[in-house]
PDB file of C-alpha atoms and ligand atoms in Angstrom:
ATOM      1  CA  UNK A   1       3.812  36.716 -55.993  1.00 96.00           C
ATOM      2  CA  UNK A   2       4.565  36.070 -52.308  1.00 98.00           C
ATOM      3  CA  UNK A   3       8.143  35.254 -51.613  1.00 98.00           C
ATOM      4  CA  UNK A   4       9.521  33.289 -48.830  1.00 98.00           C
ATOM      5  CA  UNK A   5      12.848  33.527 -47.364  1.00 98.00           C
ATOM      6  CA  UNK A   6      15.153  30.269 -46.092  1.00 98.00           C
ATOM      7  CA  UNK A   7      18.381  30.255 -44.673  1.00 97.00           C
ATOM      8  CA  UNK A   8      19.633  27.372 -46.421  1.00 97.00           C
ATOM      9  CA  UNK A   9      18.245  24.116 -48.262  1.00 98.00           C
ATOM     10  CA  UNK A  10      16.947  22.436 -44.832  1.00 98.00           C
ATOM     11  CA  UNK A  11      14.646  25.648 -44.429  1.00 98.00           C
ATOM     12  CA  UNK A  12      14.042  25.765 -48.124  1.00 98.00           C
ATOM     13  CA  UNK A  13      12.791  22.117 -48.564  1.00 98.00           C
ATOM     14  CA  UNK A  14      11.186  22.202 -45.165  1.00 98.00           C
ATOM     15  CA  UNK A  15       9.255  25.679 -45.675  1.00 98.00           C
ATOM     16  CA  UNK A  16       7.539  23.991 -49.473  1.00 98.00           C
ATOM     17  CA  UNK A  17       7.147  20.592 -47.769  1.00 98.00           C
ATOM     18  CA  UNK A  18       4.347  22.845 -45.412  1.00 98.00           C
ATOM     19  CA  UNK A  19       2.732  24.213 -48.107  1.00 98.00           C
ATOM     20  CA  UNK A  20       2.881  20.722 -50.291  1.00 98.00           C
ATOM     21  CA  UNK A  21       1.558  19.151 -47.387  1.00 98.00           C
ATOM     22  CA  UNK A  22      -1.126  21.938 -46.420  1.00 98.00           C
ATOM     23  CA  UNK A  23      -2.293  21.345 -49.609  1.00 98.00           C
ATOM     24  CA  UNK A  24      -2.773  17.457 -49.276  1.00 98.00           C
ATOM     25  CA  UNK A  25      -4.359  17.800 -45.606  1.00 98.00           C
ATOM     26  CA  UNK A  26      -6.893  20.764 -47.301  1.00 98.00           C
ATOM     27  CA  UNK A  27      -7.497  18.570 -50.276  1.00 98.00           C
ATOM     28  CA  UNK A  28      -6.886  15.050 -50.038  1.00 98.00           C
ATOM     29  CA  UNK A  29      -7.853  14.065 -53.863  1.00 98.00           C
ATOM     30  CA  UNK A  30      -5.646  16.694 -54.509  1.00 98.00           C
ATOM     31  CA  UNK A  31      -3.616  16.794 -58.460  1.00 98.00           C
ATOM     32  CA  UNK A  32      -0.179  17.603 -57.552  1.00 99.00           C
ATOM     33  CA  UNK A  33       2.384  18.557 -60.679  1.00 98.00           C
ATOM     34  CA  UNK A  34       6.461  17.358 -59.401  1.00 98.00           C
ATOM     35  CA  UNK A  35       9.362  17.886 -60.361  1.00 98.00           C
ATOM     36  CA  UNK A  36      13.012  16.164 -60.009  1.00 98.00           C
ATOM     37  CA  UNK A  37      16.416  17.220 -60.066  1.00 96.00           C
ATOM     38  CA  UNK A  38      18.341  18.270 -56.945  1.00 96.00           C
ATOM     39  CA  UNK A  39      15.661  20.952 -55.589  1.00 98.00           C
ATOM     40  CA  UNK A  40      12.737  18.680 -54.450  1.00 98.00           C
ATOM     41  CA  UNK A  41      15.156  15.774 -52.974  1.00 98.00           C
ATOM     42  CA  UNK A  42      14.930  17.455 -49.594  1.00 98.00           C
ATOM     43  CA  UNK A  43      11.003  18.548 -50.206  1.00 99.00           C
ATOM     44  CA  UNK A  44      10.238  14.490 -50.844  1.00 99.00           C
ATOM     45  CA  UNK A  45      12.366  13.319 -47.866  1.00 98.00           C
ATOM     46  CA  UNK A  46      10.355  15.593 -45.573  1.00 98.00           C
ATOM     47  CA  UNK A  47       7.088  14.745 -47.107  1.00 98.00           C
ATOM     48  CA  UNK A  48       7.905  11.094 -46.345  1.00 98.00           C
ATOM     49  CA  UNK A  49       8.884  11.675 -42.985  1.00 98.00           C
ATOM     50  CA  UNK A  50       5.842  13.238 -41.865  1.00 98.00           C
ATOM     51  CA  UNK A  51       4.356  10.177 -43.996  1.00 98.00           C
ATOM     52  CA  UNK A  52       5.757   7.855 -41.332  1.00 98.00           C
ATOM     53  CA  UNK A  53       4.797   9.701 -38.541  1.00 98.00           C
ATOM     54  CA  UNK A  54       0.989   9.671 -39.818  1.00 98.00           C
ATOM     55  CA  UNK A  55       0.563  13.359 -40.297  1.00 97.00           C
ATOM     56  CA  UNK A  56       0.036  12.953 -44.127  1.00 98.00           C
ATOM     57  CA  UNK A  57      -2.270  10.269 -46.217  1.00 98.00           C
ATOM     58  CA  UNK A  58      -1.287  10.176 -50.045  1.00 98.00           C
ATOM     59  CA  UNK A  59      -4.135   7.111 -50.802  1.00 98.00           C
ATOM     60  CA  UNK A  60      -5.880   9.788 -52.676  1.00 98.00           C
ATOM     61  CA  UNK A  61      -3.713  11.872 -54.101  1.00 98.00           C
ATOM     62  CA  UNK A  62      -2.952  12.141 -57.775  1.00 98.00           C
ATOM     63  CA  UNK A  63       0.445  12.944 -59.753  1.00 98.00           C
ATOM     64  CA  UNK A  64       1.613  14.475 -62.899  1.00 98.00           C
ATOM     65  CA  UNK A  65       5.636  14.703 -63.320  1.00 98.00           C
ATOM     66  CA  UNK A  66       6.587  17.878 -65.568  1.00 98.00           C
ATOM     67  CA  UNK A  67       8.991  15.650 -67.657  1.00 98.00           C
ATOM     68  CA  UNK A  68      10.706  12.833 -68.615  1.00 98.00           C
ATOM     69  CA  UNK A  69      13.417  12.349 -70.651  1.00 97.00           C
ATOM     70  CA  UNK A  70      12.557  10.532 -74.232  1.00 97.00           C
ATOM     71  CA  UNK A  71      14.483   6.866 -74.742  1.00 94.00           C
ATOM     72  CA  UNK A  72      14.241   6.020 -71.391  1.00 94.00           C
ATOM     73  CA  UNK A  73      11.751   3.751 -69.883  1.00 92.00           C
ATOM     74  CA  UNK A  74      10.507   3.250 -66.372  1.00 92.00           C
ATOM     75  CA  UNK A  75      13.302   1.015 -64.965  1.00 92.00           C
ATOM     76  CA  UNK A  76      16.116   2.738 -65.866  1.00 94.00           C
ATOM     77  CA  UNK A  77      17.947   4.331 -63.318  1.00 94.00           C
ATOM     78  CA  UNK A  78      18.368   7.777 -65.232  1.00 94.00           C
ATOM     79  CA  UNK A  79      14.900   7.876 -65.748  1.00 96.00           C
ATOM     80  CA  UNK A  80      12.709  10.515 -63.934  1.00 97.00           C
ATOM     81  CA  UNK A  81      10.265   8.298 -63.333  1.00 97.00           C
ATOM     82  CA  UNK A  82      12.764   5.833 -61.451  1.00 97.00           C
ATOM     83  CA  UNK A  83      13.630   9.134 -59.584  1.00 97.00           C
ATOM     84  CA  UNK A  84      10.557   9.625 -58.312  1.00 98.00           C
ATOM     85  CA  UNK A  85       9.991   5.854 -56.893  1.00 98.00           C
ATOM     86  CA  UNK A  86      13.136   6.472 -55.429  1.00 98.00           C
ATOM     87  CA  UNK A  87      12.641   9.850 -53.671  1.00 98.00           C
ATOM     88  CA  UNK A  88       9.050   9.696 -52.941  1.00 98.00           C
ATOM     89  CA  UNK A  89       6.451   7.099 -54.275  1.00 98.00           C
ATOM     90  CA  UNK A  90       7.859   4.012 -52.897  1.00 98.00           C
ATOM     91  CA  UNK A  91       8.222   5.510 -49.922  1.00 98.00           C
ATOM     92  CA  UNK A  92       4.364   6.552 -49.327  1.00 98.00           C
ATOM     93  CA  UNK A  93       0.862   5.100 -49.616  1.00 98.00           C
ATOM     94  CA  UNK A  94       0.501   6.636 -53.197  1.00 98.00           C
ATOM     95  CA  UNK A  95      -1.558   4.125 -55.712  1.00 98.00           C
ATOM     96  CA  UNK A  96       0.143   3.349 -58.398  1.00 98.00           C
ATOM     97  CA  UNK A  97      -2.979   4.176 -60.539  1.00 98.00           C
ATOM     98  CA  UNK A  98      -2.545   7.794 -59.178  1.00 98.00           C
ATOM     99  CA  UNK A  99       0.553   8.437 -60.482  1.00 98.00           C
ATOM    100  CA  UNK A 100       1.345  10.164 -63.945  1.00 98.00           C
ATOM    101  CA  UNK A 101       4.715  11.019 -65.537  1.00 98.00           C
ATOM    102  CA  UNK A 102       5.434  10.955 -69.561  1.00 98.00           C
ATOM    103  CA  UNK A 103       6.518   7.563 -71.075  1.00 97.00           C
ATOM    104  CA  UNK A 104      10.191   8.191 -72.281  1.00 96.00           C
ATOM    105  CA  UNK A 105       9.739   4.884 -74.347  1.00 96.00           C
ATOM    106  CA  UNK A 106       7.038   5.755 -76.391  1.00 96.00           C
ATOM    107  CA  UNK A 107       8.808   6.563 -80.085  1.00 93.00           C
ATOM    108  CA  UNK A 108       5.519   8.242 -81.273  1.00 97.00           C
ATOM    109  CA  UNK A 109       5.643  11.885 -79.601  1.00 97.00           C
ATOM    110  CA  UNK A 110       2.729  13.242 -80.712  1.00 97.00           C
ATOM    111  CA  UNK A 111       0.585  10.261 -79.416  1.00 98.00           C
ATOM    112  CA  UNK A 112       2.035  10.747 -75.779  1.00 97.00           C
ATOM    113  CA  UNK A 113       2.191  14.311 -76.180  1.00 98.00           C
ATOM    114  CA  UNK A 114      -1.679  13.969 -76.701  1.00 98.00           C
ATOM    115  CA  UNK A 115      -1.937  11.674 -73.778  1.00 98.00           C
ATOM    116  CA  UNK A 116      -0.077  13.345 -71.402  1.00 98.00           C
ATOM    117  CA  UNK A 117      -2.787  16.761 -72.289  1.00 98.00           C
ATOM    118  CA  UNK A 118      -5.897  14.397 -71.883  1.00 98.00           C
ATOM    119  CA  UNK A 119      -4.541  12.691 -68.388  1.00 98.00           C
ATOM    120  CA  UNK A 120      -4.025  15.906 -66.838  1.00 98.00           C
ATOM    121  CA  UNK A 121      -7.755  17.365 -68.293  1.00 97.00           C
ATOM    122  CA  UNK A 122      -9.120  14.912 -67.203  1.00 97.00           C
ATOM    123  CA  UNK A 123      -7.872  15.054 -63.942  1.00 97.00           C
ATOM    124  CA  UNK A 124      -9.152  18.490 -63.799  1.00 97.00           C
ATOM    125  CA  UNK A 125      -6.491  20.542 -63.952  1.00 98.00           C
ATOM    126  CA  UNK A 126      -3.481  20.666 -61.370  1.00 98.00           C
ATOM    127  CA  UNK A 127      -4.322  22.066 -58.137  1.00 98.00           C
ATOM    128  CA  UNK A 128      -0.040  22.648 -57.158  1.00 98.00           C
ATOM    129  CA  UNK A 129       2.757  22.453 -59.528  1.00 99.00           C
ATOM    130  CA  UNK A 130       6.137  22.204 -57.714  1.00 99.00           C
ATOM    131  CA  UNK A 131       9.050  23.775 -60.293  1.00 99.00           C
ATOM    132  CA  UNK A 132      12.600  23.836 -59.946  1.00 98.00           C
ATOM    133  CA  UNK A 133      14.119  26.299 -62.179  1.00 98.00           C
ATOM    134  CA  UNK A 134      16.896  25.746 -64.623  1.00 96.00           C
ATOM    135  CA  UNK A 135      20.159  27.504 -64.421  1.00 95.00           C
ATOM    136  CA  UNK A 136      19.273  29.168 -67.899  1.00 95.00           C
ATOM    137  CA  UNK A 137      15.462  29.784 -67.189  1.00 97.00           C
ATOM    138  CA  UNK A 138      13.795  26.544 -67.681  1.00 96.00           C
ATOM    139  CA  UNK A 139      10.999  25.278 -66.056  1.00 98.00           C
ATOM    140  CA  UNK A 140      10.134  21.461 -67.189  1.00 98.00           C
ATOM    141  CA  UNK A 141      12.251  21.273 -69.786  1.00 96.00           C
ATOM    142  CA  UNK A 142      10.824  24.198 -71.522  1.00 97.00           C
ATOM    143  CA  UNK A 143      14.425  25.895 -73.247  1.00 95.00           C
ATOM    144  CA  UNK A 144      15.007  29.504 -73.913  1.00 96.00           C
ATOM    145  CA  UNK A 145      12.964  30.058 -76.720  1.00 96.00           C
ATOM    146  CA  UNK A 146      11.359  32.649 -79.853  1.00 97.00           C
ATOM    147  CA  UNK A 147       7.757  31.775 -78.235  1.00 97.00           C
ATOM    148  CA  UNK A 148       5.966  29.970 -75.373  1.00 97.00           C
ATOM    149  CA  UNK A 149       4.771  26.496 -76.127  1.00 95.00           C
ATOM    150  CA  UNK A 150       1.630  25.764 -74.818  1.00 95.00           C
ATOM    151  CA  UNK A 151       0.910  22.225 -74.480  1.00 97.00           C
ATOM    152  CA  UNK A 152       3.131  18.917 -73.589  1.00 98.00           C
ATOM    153  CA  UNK A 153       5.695  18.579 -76.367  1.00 98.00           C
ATOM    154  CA  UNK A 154       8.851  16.638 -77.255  1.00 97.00           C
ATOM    155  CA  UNK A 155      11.971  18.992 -77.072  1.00 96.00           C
ATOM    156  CA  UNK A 156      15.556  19.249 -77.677  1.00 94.00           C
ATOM    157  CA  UNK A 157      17.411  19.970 -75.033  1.00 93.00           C
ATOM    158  CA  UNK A 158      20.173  23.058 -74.946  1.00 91.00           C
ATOM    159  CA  UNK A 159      23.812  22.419 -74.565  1.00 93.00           C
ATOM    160  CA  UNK A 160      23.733  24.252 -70.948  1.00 89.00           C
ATOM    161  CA  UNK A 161      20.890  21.615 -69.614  1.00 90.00           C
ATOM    162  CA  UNK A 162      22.976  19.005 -70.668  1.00 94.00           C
ATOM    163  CA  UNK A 163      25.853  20.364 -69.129  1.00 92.00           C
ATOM    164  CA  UNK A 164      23.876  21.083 -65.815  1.00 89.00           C
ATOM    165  CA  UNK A 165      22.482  17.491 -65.572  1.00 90.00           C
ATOM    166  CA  UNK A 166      24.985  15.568 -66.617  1.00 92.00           C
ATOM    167  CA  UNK A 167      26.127  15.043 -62.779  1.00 89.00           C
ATOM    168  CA  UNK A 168      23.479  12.521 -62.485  1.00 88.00           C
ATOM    169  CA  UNK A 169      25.124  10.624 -65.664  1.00 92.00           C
ATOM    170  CA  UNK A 170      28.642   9.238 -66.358  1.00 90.00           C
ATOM    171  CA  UNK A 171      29.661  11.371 -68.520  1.00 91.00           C
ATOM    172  CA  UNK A 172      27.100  13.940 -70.764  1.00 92.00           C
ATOM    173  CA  UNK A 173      27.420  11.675 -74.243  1.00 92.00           C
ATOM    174  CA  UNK A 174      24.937   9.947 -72.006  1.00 91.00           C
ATOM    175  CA  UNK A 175      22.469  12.198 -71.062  1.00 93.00           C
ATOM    176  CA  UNK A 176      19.339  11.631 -73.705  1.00 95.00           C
ATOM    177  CA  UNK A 177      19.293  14.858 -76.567  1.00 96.00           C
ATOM    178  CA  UNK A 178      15.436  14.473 -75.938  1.00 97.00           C
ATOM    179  CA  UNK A 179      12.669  14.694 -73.279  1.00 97.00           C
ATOM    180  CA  UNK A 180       8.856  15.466 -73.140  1.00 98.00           C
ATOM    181  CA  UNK A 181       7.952  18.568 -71.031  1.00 98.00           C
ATOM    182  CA  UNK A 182       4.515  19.703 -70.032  1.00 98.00           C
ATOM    183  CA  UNK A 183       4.175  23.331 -71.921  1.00 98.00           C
ATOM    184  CA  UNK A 184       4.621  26.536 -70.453  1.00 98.00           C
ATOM    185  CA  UNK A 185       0.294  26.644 -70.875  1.00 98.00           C
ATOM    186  CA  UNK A 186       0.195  23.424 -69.093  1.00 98.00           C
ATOM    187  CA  UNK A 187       2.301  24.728 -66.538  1.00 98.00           C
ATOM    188  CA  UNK A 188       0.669  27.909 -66.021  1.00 98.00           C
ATOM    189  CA  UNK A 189      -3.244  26.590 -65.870  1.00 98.00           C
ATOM    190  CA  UNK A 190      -2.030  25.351 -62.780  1.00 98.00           C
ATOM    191  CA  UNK A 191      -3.997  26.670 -59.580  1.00 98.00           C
ATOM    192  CA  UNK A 192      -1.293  27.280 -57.540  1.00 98.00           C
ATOM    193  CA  UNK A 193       2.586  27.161 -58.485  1.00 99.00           C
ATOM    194  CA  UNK A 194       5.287  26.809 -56.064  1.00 99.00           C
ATOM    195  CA  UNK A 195       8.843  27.272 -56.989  1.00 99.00           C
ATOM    196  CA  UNK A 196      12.305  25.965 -54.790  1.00 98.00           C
ATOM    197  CA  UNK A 197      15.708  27.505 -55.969  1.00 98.00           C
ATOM    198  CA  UNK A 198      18.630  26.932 -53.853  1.00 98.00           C
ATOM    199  CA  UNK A 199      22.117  28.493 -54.045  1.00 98.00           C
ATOM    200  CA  UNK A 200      23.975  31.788 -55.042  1.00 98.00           C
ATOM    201  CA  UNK A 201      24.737  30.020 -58.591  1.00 97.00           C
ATOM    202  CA  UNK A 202      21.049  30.338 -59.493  1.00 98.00           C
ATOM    203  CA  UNK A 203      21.269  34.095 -57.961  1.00 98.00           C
ATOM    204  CA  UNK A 204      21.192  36.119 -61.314  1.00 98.00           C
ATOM    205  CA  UNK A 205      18.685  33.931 -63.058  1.00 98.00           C
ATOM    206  CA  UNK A 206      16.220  34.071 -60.740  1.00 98.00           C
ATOM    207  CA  UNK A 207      16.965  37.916 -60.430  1.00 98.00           C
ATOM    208  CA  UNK A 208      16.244  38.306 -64.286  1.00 98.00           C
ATOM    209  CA  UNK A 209      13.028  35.619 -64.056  1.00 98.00           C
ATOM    210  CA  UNK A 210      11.305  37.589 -61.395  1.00 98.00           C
ATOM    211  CA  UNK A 211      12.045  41.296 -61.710  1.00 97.00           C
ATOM    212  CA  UNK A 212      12.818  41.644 -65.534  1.00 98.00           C
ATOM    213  CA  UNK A 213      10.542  41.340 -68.598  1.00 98.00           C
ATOM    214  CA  UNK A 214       8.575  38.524 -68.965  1.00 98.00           C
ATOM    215  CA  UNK A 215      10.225  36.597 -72.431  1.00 98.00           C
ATOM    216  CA  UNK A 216      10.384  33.239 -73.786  1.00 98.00           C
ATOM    217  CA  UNK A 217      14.104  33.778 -74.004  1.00 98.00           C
ATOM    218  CA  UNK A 218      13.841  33.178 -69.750  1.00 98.00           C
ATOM    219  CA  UNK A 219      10.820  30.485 -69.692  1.00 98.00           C
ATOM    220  CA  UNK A 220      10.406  30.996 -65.839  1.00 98.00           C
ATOM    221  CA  UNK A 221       9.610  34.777 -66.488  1.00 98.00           C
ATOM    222  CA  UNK A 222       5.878  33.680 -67.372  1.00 98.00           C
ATOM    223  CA  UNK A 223       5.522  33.225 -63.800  1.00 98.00           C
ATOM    224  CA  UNK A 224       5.443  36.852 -62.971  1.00 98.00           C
ATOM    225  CA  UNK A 225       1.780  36.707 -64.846  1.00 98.00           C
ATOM    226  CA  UNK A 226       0.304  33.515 -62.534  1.00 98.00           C
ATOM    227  CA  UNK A 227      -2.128  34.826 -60.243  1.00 98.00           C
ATOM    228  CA  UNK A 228      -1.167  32.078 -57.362  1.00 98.00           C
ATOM    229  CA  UNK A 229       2.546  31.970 -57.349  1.00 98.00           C
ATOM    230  CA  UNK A 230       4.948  31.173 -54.408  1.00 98.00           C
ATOM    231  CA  UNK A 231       8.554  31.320 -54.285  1.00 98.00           C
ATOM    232  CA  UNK A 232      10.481  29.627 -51.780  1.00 98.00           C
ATOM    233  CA  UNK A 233      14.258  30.281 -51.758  1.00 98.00           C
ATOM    234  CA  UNK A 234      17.050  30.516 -49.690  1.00 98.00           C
ATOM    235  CA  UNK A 235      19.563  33.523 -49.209  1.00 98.00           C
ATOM    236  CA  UNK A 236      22.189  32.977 -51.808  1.00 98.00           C
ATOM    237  CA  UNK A 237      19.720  32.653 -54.899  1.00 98.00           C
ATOM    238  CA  UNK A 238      17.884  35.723 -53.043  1.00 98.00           C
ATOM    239  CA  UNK A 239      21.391  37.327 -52.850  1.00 98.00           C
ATOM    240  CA  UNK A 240      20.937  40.029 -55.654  1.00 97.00           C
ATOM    241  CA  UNK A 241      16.923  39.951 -55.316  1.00 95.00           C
ATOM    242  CA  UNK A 242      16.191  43.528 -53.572  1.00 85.00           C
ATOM    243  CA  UNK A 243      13.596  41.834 -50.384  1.00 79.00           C
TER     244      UNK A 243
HETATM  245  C1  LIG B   1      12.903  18.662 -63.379  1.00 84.56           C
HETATM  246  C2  LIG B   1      12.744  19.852 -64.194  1.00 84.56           C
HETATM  247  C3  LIG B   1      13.798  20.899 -64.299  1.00 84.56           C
HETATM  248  C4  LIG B   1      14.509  21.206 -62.980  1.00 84.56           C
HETATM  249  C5  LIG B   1      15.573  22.278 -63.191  1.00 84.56           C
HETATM  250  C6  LIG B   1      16.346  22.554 -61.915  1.00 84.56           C
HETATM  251  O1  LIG B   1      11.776  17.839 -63.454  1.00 84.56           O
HETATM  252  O2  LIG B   1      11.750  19.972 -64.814  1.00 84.56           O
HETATM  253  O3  LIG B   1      13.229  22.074 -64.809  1.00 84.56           O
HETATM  254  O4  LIG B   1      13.569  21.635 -62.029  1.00 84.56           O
HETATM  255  O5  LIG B   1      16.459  21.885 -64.189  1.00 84.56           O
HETATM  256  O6  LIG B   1      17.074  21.418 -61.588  1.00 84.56           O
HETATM  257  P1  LIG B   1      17.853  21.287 -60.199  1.00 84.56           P
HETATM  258  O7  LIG B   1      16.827  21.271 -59.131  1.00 84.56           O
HETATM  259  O8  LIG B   1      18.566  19.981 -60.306  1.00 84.56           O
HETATM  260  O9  LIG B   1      18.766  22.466 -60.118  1.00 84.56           O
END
């Protein structure tokens, strides 16, 4: 695990932006695994930045979002998907053909569950997967759990990830029950993994993920077993982390 110290979310975003775009410039047909929420916004903006300056080419780069959430199609404007135009793919020369991220619209899970497995084999695996992590352990939108689920799957999301994303709704009776989430096997058959936390409110969780045993009951704990994981964080989430 190799851990890398920010001073705040500038530093944070602009430290994994490096290694996002080290990875591009050492592997242009490179499969990159994203993520939303409030972590990456800063990541993206940089990326697309050094975009306009010329210093990074995404014409042959390929996509796969963790999750999406399930009842919401591509042009709505809660949509992960319509996140992602927003932050990042409109804003570059990414092909549209390139670009991956679950269909919330599709009723039949198991069919896009299935489809979401086959894009990414046949894609040959994911060479980075960015993760946020959720204030109670989640990565994607795999929840606490008895066991770790190994392949894409539909969940049901936990009263505390409702709570936690309902900023981005008007109230939380709107946020979807439902989303599809890569598995935490998915996740981990990635080559490299690079994580982002931000702030002292994600302090003890990442304290528990990273130095405490590794359980489904704290999803992100699985990372302490990837052979090519990177942490970048700034001081208050590394606040009670003894480095
Ligand atoms: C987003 C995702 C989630 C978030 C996590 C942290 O695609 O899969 O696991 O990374 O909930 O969210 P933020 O960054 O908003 O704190």
């Amino acid at each position: 695990m190799k851990i890398y110290r920010a001073h705040d979310y500038k530093d944070m975003s602009r430290k994994a932006a490096n290694i996002i775009s080290a990875q591009i410039i050492m592997k242009p047909t490179c499969v990159l695994g994203l993520a939303t929420g409030s972590s990456p916004i800063g990541i993206y903006a940089q990326l697309v930045d050094w975009y306009r300056k010329d210093d990074l080419d995404f014409s042959r780069v390929k996509t796969v979002n963790l999750d999406e959430y399930r009842g919401l199609s591509a042009d709505n404007e809660q949509s992960y998907r319509y996140f992602m135009n927003e932050h990042l793919f409109s804003k570059v020369n990414i092909k549209n053909k390139n670009i991956h991220i679950p269909d919330g619209s599709n009723e039949d899970a198991d069919a896009e569950c299935r489809k979401y497995e086959e894009i990414i084999d046949t894609m040959n695996g994911i060479d980075l997967q960015l993760l946020g992590l959720g204030p109670n352990g989640h990565i994607g939108f795999n929840e606490p759990a008895d066991c770790f689920t190994r392949k894409t799957h539909l969940v049901d999301l936990t009263e505390s990830t409702i709570e936690a994303n309902k900023r981005f709704f008007e109230d939380a009776s709107q946020v979807p029950r439902q989303a599809y989430t890569m598995g935490i096997g998915t996740i981990m058959k990635a080559r490299k993994i690079l994580m982002v936390v931000e702030g002292e409110k994600k302090a003890e969780i990442l304290k528990k993920a990273l130095t405490e045993e590794v359980t489904p009951r704290v999803p992100a704990s699985i990372l302490q077993l990837h052979p090519d994981f990177t942490l970048v964080a700034d001081d208050a989430a590394l606040s009670l982390m003894n480095i």
